DNA sequence: CATGAATGAGTATTCATTCAT
DNA sequence: GATGAATGAATACTCATTCAT
């Protein structure tokens, strides 16, 4: 019997889920601890048993978001295939995590690190950690010139992330969007 | 004695400028009317002589931002040249307005319409109005297939808008970024 | 007509009075801004128009308290007379300001500077300013030895200030207490 | 197997020590049960096994403080000697307990009974019990008039207690302070 | 004995807004 | 046009306390 076993009725994950959903739906600044508490079936004060501050709660959600996107993209990277194919799979995975899979991934895009000055650096580091992973998929491409590689990465990632703005589920699937975006770049770099 | 001559010491533009700067720097939710008032050398209550609400003030800033981007892009569209060249110029103009020119343009990207539910629709319309203009530059491209046109527009616009996230003035100029992005797409669509 | 004339219905003094009374009655930590507001016939938030923080409000009350004690003691110092007589009058004035005259003086004794770390230094300076004045009355005494002078001052001031603990109005008057205390010291120093 | 033997690892004294230290350092109102718990290596809830409320904890600390001062003063009273000499020793003992010996004694001075209305009476009784002891040392003095006796006691006790305000260890020792204070009163009463 | 989790009332403070002057 | 003064609701957070485990 492990000593530190969490209780069965631990509601921390519930809190995290509620926060993720609200941060994604409305944004960080505009979501109150009371909102989150109400959605977790608790009182506002009770949240502080689990998280020392609203900012800490955001960091936890954000970290979970990065973790999920990372996991999805790592899996896509592992599968065999030709570099452009792999990039397409990576983009599809990235988009899925951002648009469909859960609130956590969307928070990573929606909440800007500098919206929350006190933890901006921690958030930025989490995001950068992930972006290095994405860069690996671009580095593997057989490109002619080096400068193009950075531009291609920034362009692709920007386009994917911005998709949150216009994406409506039901129409184009993440995979379809990823395919179209990657193909737009493919021919041009031959 | 002229009847409706605006006073020389009209401080409305001052208010608008302060709001634009603060909304851009910190975001809408986190900027208070008192902050804006202080930056305009007034008291919070006095703002209400000029704007009925904080939301109205945002709409005014946003509209001015769209107007400026629109003006810059329209000028770029007017200049003669081959469609891809023109698109490049349009992108450079768009980026300049977004990154360098003024706070107003940056507010249009930084503030999401749905951050402010009550005026979300008005903001979205303003933004859409502009995006239709941008679309014209894409429509003029000699592309093989129709589907590509939409993807190309969304990709390009997303990549440009997202650049606010990583752009640091001093390094790459807006024009250079625009050129690289457009060229990445050009070859592939021949 | 002076430009910055305060409005007739300015309720700031009301706030100050309420704060003084409550700080004296219950202590600083235990008095809430709501309590003070309720006693001034306002809402808690409204206090912040007049004072930027609870600490600032305390400083204002404290300063007023020191000012009043100072004024009383200065007057006692000005009156002519033999040094011991003058000291007695000074002590009586000090005690009156502390026990009878108003809440402000009592706050100066009741609230310890280090109860409020952030403004401790400002409070201590205010108090020290006054104590230097009190010291003048002791310095004028014809004492044999120098060391005694400091001890006498500390003893007298301590005894006077502590009287807040046991004093019940109706019994001994401040003047009577002062007389007895000073006479206890007088004979011994001849 | 002995029935009521207290456990070896009884942590109650630890709690008491932590509370004494914090009440002395910061004051009662401003010290939280969590602070005390943290300093005792426990969680806040666990304190309630030992004490029914924060107020009870204060009473326990206060009582211990009074007990220690009482013990020190009783010892000083027992030693033989002339009344003024004995008073001086009593004052030195009182001051030591207040300034140097431990946190408990200082709490008795620092925390005013009426800071804690619900237990104010119990605290006052504890304090009075001690003060009667102190009075015995004054009663033994060969004084001319009765009124002086009360004044002398209040003056001396007040001066001693207030010393917490200006005393800085390292400079004057409690014994030296006591000597000076008592001598200031001695001559005058001959 | 002690913890983990929560409560519910309270804290200081902030904010968009109002309106008489 | 703008201010001084205030409102009322909200905000993040704290705290003494409870209680099943």
Short mmCIF file of C-alpha atoms in Angstrom, two decimals, chain B residues 1-169:
data_model
loop_
_atom_site.label_atom_id
_atom_site.label_comp_id
_atom_site.label_asym_id
_atom_site.label_seq_id
_atom_site.Cartn_x
_atom_site.Cartn_y
_atom_site.Cartn_z
CA UNK B 1 -18.89 82.03 -35.98
CA UNK B 2 -18.81 78.52 -37.45
CA UNK B 3 -21.26 76.22 -35.75
CA UNK B 4 -19.77 72.73 -35.58
CA UNK B 5 -16.09 73.46 -35.75
CA UNK B 6 -14.27 70.92 -33.60
CA UNK B 7 -12.30 72.52 -30.81
CA UNK B 8 -8.62 72.85 -31.24
CA UNK B 9 -7.91 71.18 -27.92
CA UNK B 10 -9.98 68.14 -28.65
CA UNK B 11 -8.48 65.38 -26.58
CA UNK B 12 -10.36 62.53 -28.11
CA UNK B 13 -7.46 61.45 -30.34
CA UNK B 14 -5.26 61.44 -27.29
CA UNK B 15 -7.62 59.03 -25.58
CA UNK B 16 -7.73 56.83 -28.64
CA UNK B 17 -3.95 56.73 -28.86
CA UNK B 18 -3.57 55.84 -25.21
CA UNK B 19 -6.15 53.10 -25.49
CA UNK B 20 -4.51 51.70 -28.60
CA UNK B 21 -1.16 51.59 -26.93
CA UNK B 22 -2.40 49.92 -23.78
CA UNK B 23 -4.66 47.42 -25.53
CA UNK B 24 -1.71 46.44 -27.68
CA UNK B 25 0.78 46.25 -24.85
CA UNK B 26 -1.27 44.44 -22.25
CA UNK B 27 -4.46 43.24 -23.86
CA UNK B 28 -8.01 44.46 -23.56
CA UNK B 29 -9.25 42.73 -20.42
CA UNK B 30 -6.27 43.73 -18.36
CA UNK B 31 -6.28 47.40 -19.31
CA UNK B 32 -8.49 49.54 -17.11
CA UNK B 33 -10.28 52.72 -17.96
CA UNK B 34 -8.21 54.39 -15.28
CA UNK B 35 -5.02 53.32 -17.02
CA UNK B 36 -6.24 54.84 -20.24
CA UNK B 37 -7.40 57.98 -18.51
CA UNK B 38 -4.10 58.40 -16.69
CA UNK B 39 -2.23 58.05 -19.95
CA UNK B 40 -4.41 60.72 -21.51
CA UNK B 41 -4.03 63.08 -18.60
CA UNK B 42 -7.63 62.78 -17.53
CA UNK B 43 -9.69 61.08 -14.89
CA UNK B 44 -11.54 57.87 -15.54
CA UNK B 45 -14.96 59.43 -15.43
CA UNK B 46 -14.04 61.91 -18.10
CA UNK B 47 -13.58 59.20 -20.70
CA UNK B 48 -17.31 58.70 -20.71
CA UNK B 49 -17.80 62.01 -22.31
CA UNK B 50 -16.07 60.61 -25.37
CA UNK B 51 -17.08 56.96 -25.28
CA UNK B 52 -20.14 55.35 -23.84
CA UNK B 53 -18.27 52.29 -22.64
CA UNK B 54 -14.96 50.52 -22.62
CA UNK B 55 -16.24 48.28 -25.36
CA UNK B 56 -17.08 51.23 -27.54
CA UNK B 57 -13.60 52.52 -27.05
CA UNK B 58 -12.23 49.20 -28.19
CA UNK B 59 -14.43 49.22 -31.25
CA UNK B 60 -13.17 52.68 -32.14
CA UNK B 61 -9.54 51.61 -31.79
CA UNK B 62 -10.18 48.43 -33.68
CA UNK B 63 -11.92 50.25 -36.51
CA UNK B 64 -9.08 52.69 -36.80
CA UNK B 65 -6.67 49.76 -36.91
CA UNK B 66 -8.56 48.06 -39.69
CA UNK B 67 -8.75 51.35 -41.54
CA UNK B 68 -5.02 51.80 -41.43
CA UNK B 69 -4.21 48.27 -42.52
CA UNK B 70 -6.79 48.60 -45.24
CA UNK B 71 -5.30 51.84 -46.49
CA UNK B 72 -1.81 50.37 -46.60
CA UNK B 73 -2.97 47.26 -48.41
CA UNK B 74 -5.13 49.16 -50.86
CA UNK B 75 -2.17 51.22 -51.85
CA UNK B 76 -0.13 48.10 -52.40
CA UNK B 77 -2.92 46.67 -54.52
CA UNK B 78 -3.11 49.74 -56.70
CA UNK B 79 0.50 49.67 -57.77
CA UNK B 80 1.01 47.88 -61.07
CA UNK B 81 2.80 44.57 -61.40
CA UNK B 82 2.52 40.87 -61.83
CA UNK B 83 0.09 39.10 -59.42
CA UNK B 84 2.75 37.36 -57.32
CA UNK B 85 4.71 40.55 -57.04
CA UNK B 86 1.59 42.38 -55.97
CA UNK B 87 0.78 39.74 -53.39
CA UNK B 88 4.25 40.16 -51.99
CA UNK B 89 3.76 43.89 -51.72
CA UNK B 90 0.38 43.39 -50.10
CA UNK B 91 1.89 41.05 -47.52
CA UNK B 92 4.68 43.48 -46.79
CA UNK B 93 2.14 46.25 -46.27
CA UNK B 94 0.02 44.03 -44.05
CA UNK B 95 3.03 43.07 -41.97
CA UNK B 96 4.22 46.63 -41.61
CA UNK B 97 0.86 47.71 -40.33
CA UNK B 98 0.88 44.82 -37.94
CA UNK B 99 4.36 45.00 -36.60
CA UNK B 100 5.83 48.41 -37.06
CA UNK B 101 3.50 51.16 -38.03
CA UNK B 102 1.35 51.81 -35.01
CA UNK B 103 -0.46 50.41 -32.06
CA UNK B 104 -3.76 50.40 -33.89
CA UNK B 105 -2.86 47.71 -36.35
CA UNK B 106 -1.46 45.50 -33.64
CA UNK B 107 -4.65 45.73 -31.63
CA UNK B 108 -6.54 44.17 -34.53
CA UNK B 109 -4.41 41.06 -34.24
CA UNK B 110 -3.89 40.99 -30.52
CA UNK B 111 -7.50 41.38 -29.43
CA UNK B 112 -9.68 38.47 -30.41
CA UNK B 113 -13.26 39.36 -31.15
CA UNK B 114 -14.53 36.71 -28.78
CA UNK B 115 -12.56 38.17 -25.91
CA UNK B 116 -15.34 40.73 -25.82
CA UNK B 117 -18.60 38.88 -26.42
CA UNK B 118 -20.80 41.95 -26.50
CA UNK B 119 -19.10 43.47 -29.48
CA UNK B 120 -17.59 40.32 -30.97
CA UNK B 121 -19.73 40.54 -34.04
CA UNK B 122 -18.84 44.13 -34.82
CA UNK B 123 -15.17 43.39 -34.48
CA UNK B 124 -15.46 40.28 -36.62
CA UNK B 125 -17.20 42.26 -39.34
CA UNK B 126 -14.49 44.86 -39.36
CA UNK B 127 -11.88 42.17 -39.65
CA UNK B 128 -13.76 40.30 -42.35
CA UNK B 129 -14.13 43.45 -44.35
CA UNK B 130 -10.42 43.72 -44.47
CA UNK B 131 -9.84 40.07 -45.18
CA UNK B 132 -11.99 40.30 -48.26
CA UNK B 133 -9.57 42.88 -49.52
CA UNK B 134 -6.64 40.60 -48.84
CA UNK B 135 -8.48 37.82 -50.64
CA UNK B 136 -8.54 39.92 -53.79
CA UNK B 137 -4.78 39.73 -54.00
CA UNK B 138 -4.94 35.97 -53.76
CA UNK B 139 -7.77 35.67 -56.23
CA UNK B 140 -5.66 37.35 -58.84
CA UNK B 141 -3.05 34.61 -58.69
CA UNK B 142 -2.82 32.25 -61.63
CA UNK B 143 -3.48 29.05 -59.70
CA UNK B 144 -4.29 25.66 -61.09
CA UNK B 145 -6.97 24.55 -58.67
CA UNK B 146 -9.63 26.39 -56.75
CA UNK B 147 -9.32 24.65 -53.43
CA UNK B 148 -5.72 25.73 -53.22
CA UNK B 149 -6.71 29.34 -53.34
CA UNK B 150 -8.54 29.28 -50.04
CA UNK B 151 -5.83 27.24 -48.37
CA UNK B 152 -3.20 29.58 -49.67
CA UNK B 153 -5.03 32.59 -48.35
CA UNK B 154 -5.60 31.11 -44.93
CA UNK B 155 -2.06 29.87 -44.71
CA UNK B 156 -0.52 33.15 -45.73
CA UNK B 157 -2.73 35.33 -43.57
CA UNK B 158 -2.28 33.05 -40.59
CA UNK B 159 1.46 32.98 -40.96
CA UNK B 160 1.57 36.76 -41.24
CA UNK B 161 -0.68 37.38 -38.28
CA UNK B 162 1.07 34.89 -36.06
CA UNK B 163 4.36 36.63 -36.75
CA UNK B 164 3.45 39.07 -33.98
CA UNK B 165 4.36 36.25 -31.65
CA UNK B 166 7.96 35.82 -32.68
CA UNK B 167 8.81 39.06 -34.45
CA UNK B 168 11.41 41.23 -32.83
CA UNK B 169 12.04 44.53 -34.57
#
